[in-house]
Amino acid sequence: MSARTERCGWMADRANRSSRVESRDKGEAQVSRLRSTRTVVALGFTLIEMMVALAVFALAALALIRLEGATIRGAGILDSTLTGQIVARNVAIEAMTDAKPPALGIASGSEQNGGKAWSWTRTVAATGDSRILRIDVTVADSDGRPAGRLTMIRSGSGS
């Protein structure tokens, strides 16, 4: 073989390799473009998926709103009960700290506390021991709902 043939053979071989690499690169670019197109399609959500997600979110939001409403209602009831207990304790302590024991029977009145009017009823009863009195205090809010109750024991003598 002559040098020229070798050279032509070598150049032809190189040209063949080059064209194969180029076609392979074109093929990979095409496959890559198709893959990226598929990836873009796969990353999106369908309308039905979005509607289902929105429905789930709406149900969760409604549940949280109902929970918040129950919490606010509970806080209002707790505030009313706590203030009613404070009024009941004030009335009972007043009966406990008087120099004279309270008279047996039922007494009632009203107090202002926390910007509200509270009605109270104090019942004083004798126990099995004549030296001890039982004092029951019941408090109701302005609507008449019971808000507090307290029972105390006090000596029945004047000391």
PDB file of C-alpha atoms in Angstrom:
ATOM      1  CA  MET A   1       0.000   0.000   0.000  1.00  0.00           C
ATOM      2  CA  SER A   2       1.242   3.382  -0.812  1.00  0.00           C
ATOM      3  CA  ALA A   3       1.514   6.245   1.575  1.00  0.00           C
ATOM      4  CA  ARG A   4      -1.191   8.037  -0.264  1.00  0.00           C
ATOM      5  CA  THR A   5      -3.611   5.146   0.123  1.00  0.00           C
ATOM      6  CA  GLU A   6      -2.763   4.863   3.746  1.00  0.00           C
ATOM      7  CA  ARG A   7      -3.376   8.508   4.161  1.00  0.00           C
ATOM      8  CA  CYS A   8      -6.653   8.279   2.332  1.00  0.00           C
ATOM      9  CA  GLY A   9      -7.598   5.296   4.401  1.00  0.00           C
ATOM     10  CA  TRP A  10      -6.672   7.079   7.580  1.00  0.00           C
ATOM     11  CA  MET A  11      -8.512  10.237   6.544  1.00  0.00           C
ATOM     12  CA  ALA A  12     -11.510   8.247   5.431  1.00  0.00           C
ATOM     13  CA  ASP A  13     -11.523   6.438   8.755  1.00  0.00           C
ATOM     14  CA  ARG A  14     -11.309   9.749  10.585  1.00  0.00           C
ATOM     15  CA  ALA A  15     -14.119  11.206   8.494  1.00  0.00           C
ATOM     16  CA  ASN A  16     -16.291   8.149   9.222  1.00  0.00           C
ATOM     17  CA  ARG A  17     -15.651   8.486  12.942  1.00  0.00           C
ATOM     18  CA  SER A  18     -16.412  12.181  12.814  1.00  0.00           C
ATOM     19  CA  SER A  19     -19.722  11.654  11.024  1.00  0.00           C
ATOM     20  CA  ARG A  20     -20.691   8.920  13.491  1.00  0.00           C
ATOM     21  CA  VAL A  21     -19.930  11.217  16.456  1.00  0.00           C
ATOM     22  CA  GLU A  22     -21.933  14.036  14.887  1.00  0.00           C
ATOM     23  CA  SER A  23     -24.910  11.787  14.228  1.00  0.00           C
ATOM     24  CA  ARG A  24     -24.650  10.381  17.740  1.00  0.00           C
ATOM     25  CA  ASP A  25     -24.531  13.944  19.159  1.00  0.00           C
ATOM     26  CA  LYS A  26     -27.573  14.883  17.082  1.00  0.00           C
ATOM     27  CA  GLY A  27     -29.397  11.796  18.324  1.00  0.00           C
ATOM     28  CA  GLU A  28     -28.524  12.528  21.959  1.00  0.00           C
ATOM     29  CA  ALA A  29     -29.609  16.135  21.540  1.00  0.00           C
ATOM     30  CA  GLN A  30     -32.909  14.960  20.124  1.00  0.00           C
ATOM     31  CA  VAL A  31     -33.378  12.436  22.940  1.00  0.00           C
ATOM     32  CA  SER A  32     -32.397  15.083  25.471  1.00  0.00           C
ATOM     33  CA  ARG A  33     -34.932  17.495  23.982  1.00  0.00           C
ATOM     34  CA  LEU A  34     -37.623  14.802  24.151  1.00  0.00           C
ATOM     35  CA  ARG A  35     -36.704  13.998  27.747  1.00  0.00           C
ATOM     36  CA  SER A  36     -36.891  17.633  28.756  1.00  0.00           C
ATOM     37  CA  THR A  37     -40.274  17.917  27.044  1.00  0.00           C
ATOM     38  CA  ARG A  38     -41.499  14.863  28.929  1.00  0.00           C
ATOM     39  CA  THR A  39     -40.100  16.258  32.176  1.00  0.00           C
ATOM     40  CA  VAL A  40     -41.959  19.528  31.719  1.00  0.00           C
ATOM     41  CA  VAL A  41     -45.201  17.666  31.087  1.00  0.00           C
ATOM     42  CA  ALA A  42     -44.601  15.417  34.103  1.00  0.00           C
ATOM     43  CA  LEU A  43     -44.028  18.399  36.442  1.00  0.00           C
ATOM     44  CA  GLY A  44     -47.465  19.942  35.845  1.00  0.00           C
ATOM     45  CA  PHE A  45     -50.752  19.074  37.566  1.00  0.00           C
ATOM     46  CA  THR A  46     -53.979  18.203  35.842  1.00  0.00           C
ATOM     47  CA  LEU A  47     -57.124  20.196  36.452  1.00  0.00           C
ATOM     48  CA  ILE A  48     -58.702  17.353  38.417  1.00  0.00           C
ATOM     49  CA  GLU A  49     -55.647  17.109  40.678  1.00  0.00           C
ATOM     50  CA  MET A  50     -55.850  20.844  41.359  1.00  0.00           C
ATOM     51  CA  MET A  51     -59.584  20.621  42.122  1.00  0.00           C
ATOM     52  CA  VAL A  52     -59.045  17.725  44.547  1.00  0.00           C
ATOM     53  CA  ALA A  53     -56.210  19.599  46.272  1.00  0.00           C
ATOM     54  CA  LEU A  54     -58.392  22.710  46.563  1.00  0.00           C
ATOM     55  CA  ALA A  55     -61.250  20.668  48.039  1.00  0.00           C
ATOM     56  CA  VAL A  56     -58.933  19.098  50.628  1.00  0.00           C
ATOM     57  CA  PHE A  57     -57.561  22.525  51.539  1.00  0.00           C
ATOM     58  CA  ALA A  58     -61.094  23.952  51.852  1.00  0.00           C
ATOM     59  CA  LEU A  59     -62.132  21.141  54.208  1.00  0.00           C
ATOM     60  CA  ALA A  60     -59.048  21.693  56.358  1.00  0.00           C
ATOM     61  CA  ALA A  61     -59.656  25.457  56.456  1.00  0.00           C
ATOM     62  CA  LEU A  62     -63.294  24.954  57.500  1.00  0.00           C
ATOM     63  CA  ALA A  63     -62.243  22.594  60.269  1.00  0.00           C
ATOM     64  CA  LEU A  64     -59.737  25.146  61.555  1.00  0.00           C
ATOM     65  CA  ILE A  65     -62.360  27.909  61.501  1.00  0.00           C
ATOM     66  CA  ARG A  66     -64.788  25.742  63.486  1.00  0.00           C
ATOM     67  CA  LEU A  67     -62.025  24.914  65.958  1.00  0.00           C
ATOM     68  CA  GLU A  68     -61.232  28.601  66.394  1.00  0.00           C
ATOM     69  CA  GLY A  69     -64.926  29.364  67.019  1.00  0.00           C
ATOM     70  CA  ALA A  70     -65.119  26.636  69.668  1.00  0.00           C
ATOM     71  CA  THR A  71     -61.954  27.955  71.299  1.00  0.00           C
ATOM     72  CA  ILE A  72     -63.337  31.493  71.449  1.00  0.00           C
ATOM     73  CA  ARG A  73     -66.636  30.224  72.897  1.00  0.00           C
ATOM     74  CA  GLY A  74     -64.727  28.173  75.464  1.00  0.00           C
ATOM     75  CA  ALA A  75     -62.638  31.196  76.444  1.00  0.00           C
ATOM     76  CA  GLY A  76     -65.824  33.240  76.984  1.00  0.00           C
ATOM     77  CA  ILE A  77     -67.350  30.535  79.176  1.00  0.00           C
ATOM     78  CA  LEU A  78     -64.114  30.200  81.109  1.00  0.00           C
ATOM     79  CA  ASP A  79     -63.974  33.961  81.697  1.00  0.00           C
ATOM     80  CA  SER A  80     -67.569  34.006  82.933  1.00  0.00           C
ATOM     81  CA  THR A  81     -67.006  31.020  85.222  1.00  0.00           C
ATOM     82  CA  LEU A  82     -63.801  32.445  86.641  1.00  0.00           C
ATOM     83  CA  THR A  83     -65.377  35.814  87.395  1.00  0.00           C
ATOM     84  CA  GLY A  84     -68.404  34.063  88.923  1.00  0.00           C
ATOM     85  CA  GLN A  85     -66.075  32.054  91.183  1.00  0.00           C
ATOM     86  CA  ILE A  86     -64.327  35.275  92.251  1.00  0.00           C
ATOM     87  CA  VAL A  87     -67.684  36.823  93.193  1.00  0.00           C
ATOM     88  CA  ALA A  88     -68.681  33.669  95.101  1.00  0.00           C
ATOM     89  CA  ARG A  89     -65.380  33.724  97.006  1.00  0.00           C
ATOM     90  CA  ASN A  90     -65.791  37.433  97.845  1.00  0.00           C
ATOM     91  CA  VAL A  91     -69.299  36.850  99.262  1.00  0.00           C
ATOM     92  CA  ALA A  92     -68.155  33.773 101.230  1.00  0.00           C
ATOM     93  CA  ILE A  93     -65.072  35.553 102.628  1.00  0.00           C
ATOM     94  CA  GLU A  94     -67.258  38.463 103.703  1.00  0.00           C
ATOM     95  CA  ALA A  95     -69.460  36.029 105.662  1.00  0.00           C
ATOM     96  CA  MET A  96     -66.359  34.332 107.110  1.00  0.00           C
ATOM     97  CA  THR A  97     -64.617  37.495 108.276  1.00  0.00           C
ATOM     98  CA  ASP A  98     -67.590  39.204 109.938  1.00  0.00           C
ATOM     99  CA  ALA A  99     -67.258  39.320 113.708  1.00  0.00           C
ATOM    100  CA  LYS A 100     -70.787  37.920 114.054  1.00  0.00           C
ATOM    101  CA  PRO A 101     -71.700  34.698 112.291  1.00  0.00           C
ATOM    102  CA  PRO A 102     -74.287  35.116 109.532  1.00  0.00           C
ATOM    103  CA  ALA A 103     -77.929  34.400 110.373  1.00  0.00           C
ATOM    104  CA  LEU A 104     -79.301  30.986 109.398  1.00  0.00           C
ATOM    105  CA  GLY A 105     -81.328  31.047 106.177  1.00  0.00           C
ATOM    106  CA  ILE A 106     -81.079  32.492 102.709  1.00  0.00           C
ATOM    107  CA  ALA A 107     -79.683  35.906 101.787  1.00  0.00           C
ATOM    108  CA  SER A 108     -79.249  37.326  98.296  1.00  0.00           C
ATOM    109  CA  GLY A 109     -77.796  40.374  96.651  1.00  0.00           C
ATOM    110  CA  SER A 110     -75.846  41.609  93.673  1.00  0.00           C
ATOM    111  CA  GLU A 111     -72.257  42.607  93.040  1.00  0.00           C
ATOM    112  CA  GLN A 112     -70.396  44.396  90.254  1.00  0.00           C
ATOM    113  CA  ASN A 113     -67.273  42.640  89.100  1.00  0.00           C
ATOM    114  CA  GLY A 114     -65.469  42.666  85.767  1.00  0.00           C
ATOM    115  CA  GLY A 115     -67.870  45.258  84.389  1.00  0.00           C
ATOM    116  CA  LYS A 116     -70.849  42.926  84.857  1.00  0.00           C
ATOM    117  CA  ALA A 117     -73.634  42.590  87.369  1.00  0.00           C
ATOM    118  CA  TRP A 118     -73.673  39.298  89.268  1.00  0.00           C
ATOM    119  CA  SER A 119     -76.485  38.059  91.492  1.00  0.00           C
ATOM    120  CA  TRP A 120     -75.614  35.824  94.407  1.00  0.00           C
ATOM    121  CA  THR A 121     -77.504  33.694  96.895  1.00  0.00           C
ATOM    122  CA  ARG A 122     -75.978  32.741 100.240  1.00  0.00           C
ATOM    123  CA  THR A 123     -77.494  29.878 102.203  1.00  0.00           C
ATOM    124  CA  VAL A 124     -76.386  29.415 105.810  1.00  0.00           C
ATOM    125  CA  ALA A 125     -77.308  26.126 107.452  1.00  0.00           C
ATOM    126  CA  ALA A 126     -76.461  24.444 110.728  1.00  0.00           C
ATOM    127  CA  THR A 127     -74.476  21.228 110.679  1.00  0.00           C
ATOM    128  CA  GLY A 128     -74.672  18.276 113.090  1.00  0.00           C
ATOM    129  CA  ASP A 129     -72.410  20.278 115.442  1.00  0.00           C
ATOM    130  CA  SER A 130     -74.037  23.475 116.697  1.00  0.00           C
ATOM    131  CA  ARG A 131     -70.656  25.224 116.772  1.00  0.00           C
ATOM    132  CA  ILE A 132     -70.183  24.883 112.973  1.00  0.00           C
ATOM    133  CA  LEU A 133     -72.132  26.593 110.158  1.00  0.00           C
ATOM    134  CA  ARG A 134     -72.199  25.638 106.507  1.00  0.00           C
ATOM    135  CA  ILE A 135     -72.200  28.557 104.059  1.00  0.00           C
ATOM    136  CA  ASP A 136     -73.190  27.851 100.425  1.00  0.00           C
ATOM    137  CA  VAL A 137     -72.818  30.653  97.892  1.00  0.00           C
ATOM    138  CA  THR A 138     -74.245  30.429  94.362  1.00  0.00           C
ATOM    139  CA  VAL A 139     -73.571  33.115  91.750  1.00  0.00           C
ATOM    140  CA  ALA A 140     -75.440  33.721  88.491  1.00  0.00           C
ATOM    141  CA  ASP A 141     -74.667  36.094  85.631  1.00  0.00           C
ATOM    142  CA  SER A 142     -77.046  38.796  84.387  1.00  0.00           C
ATOM    143  CA  ASP A 143     -78.874  36.225  82.220  1.00  0.00           C
ATOM    144  CA  GLY A 144     -79.480  33.954  85.224  1.00  0.00           C
ATOM    145  CA  ARG A 145     -77.007  31.253  84.164  1.00  0.00           C
ATOM    146  CA  PRO A 146     -75.097  29.737  87.101  1.00  0.00           C
ATOM    147  CA  ALA A 147     -71.493  30.903  86.993  1.00  0.00           C
ATOM    148  CA  GLY A 148     -69.997  29.940  90.321  1.00  0.00           C
ATOM    149  CA  ARG A 149     -70.606  27.940  93.468  1.00  0.00           C
ATOM    150  CA  LEU A 150     -68.675  27.717  96.708  1.00  0.00           C
ATOM    151  CA  THR A 151     -69.161  26.036 100.098  1.00  0.00           C
ATOM    152  CA  MET A 152     -67.332  27.068 103.260  1.00  0.00           C
ATOM    153  CA  ILE A 153     -67.466  26.079 106.896  1.00  0.00           C
ATOM    154  CA  ARG A 154     -67.403  28.637 109.699  1.00  0.00           C
ATOM    155  CA  SER A 155     -67.638  28.515 113.448  1.00  0.00           C
ATOM    156  CA  GLY A 156     -71.118  29.348 114.728  1.00  0.00           C
ATOM    157  CA  SER A 157     -69.902  31.242 117.794  1.00  0.00           C
ATOM    158  CA  GLY A 158     -68.988  34.931 117.740  1.00  0.00           C
ATOM    159  CA  SER A 159     -65.245  34.394 118.107  1.00  0.00           C
TER     160      SER A 159
END
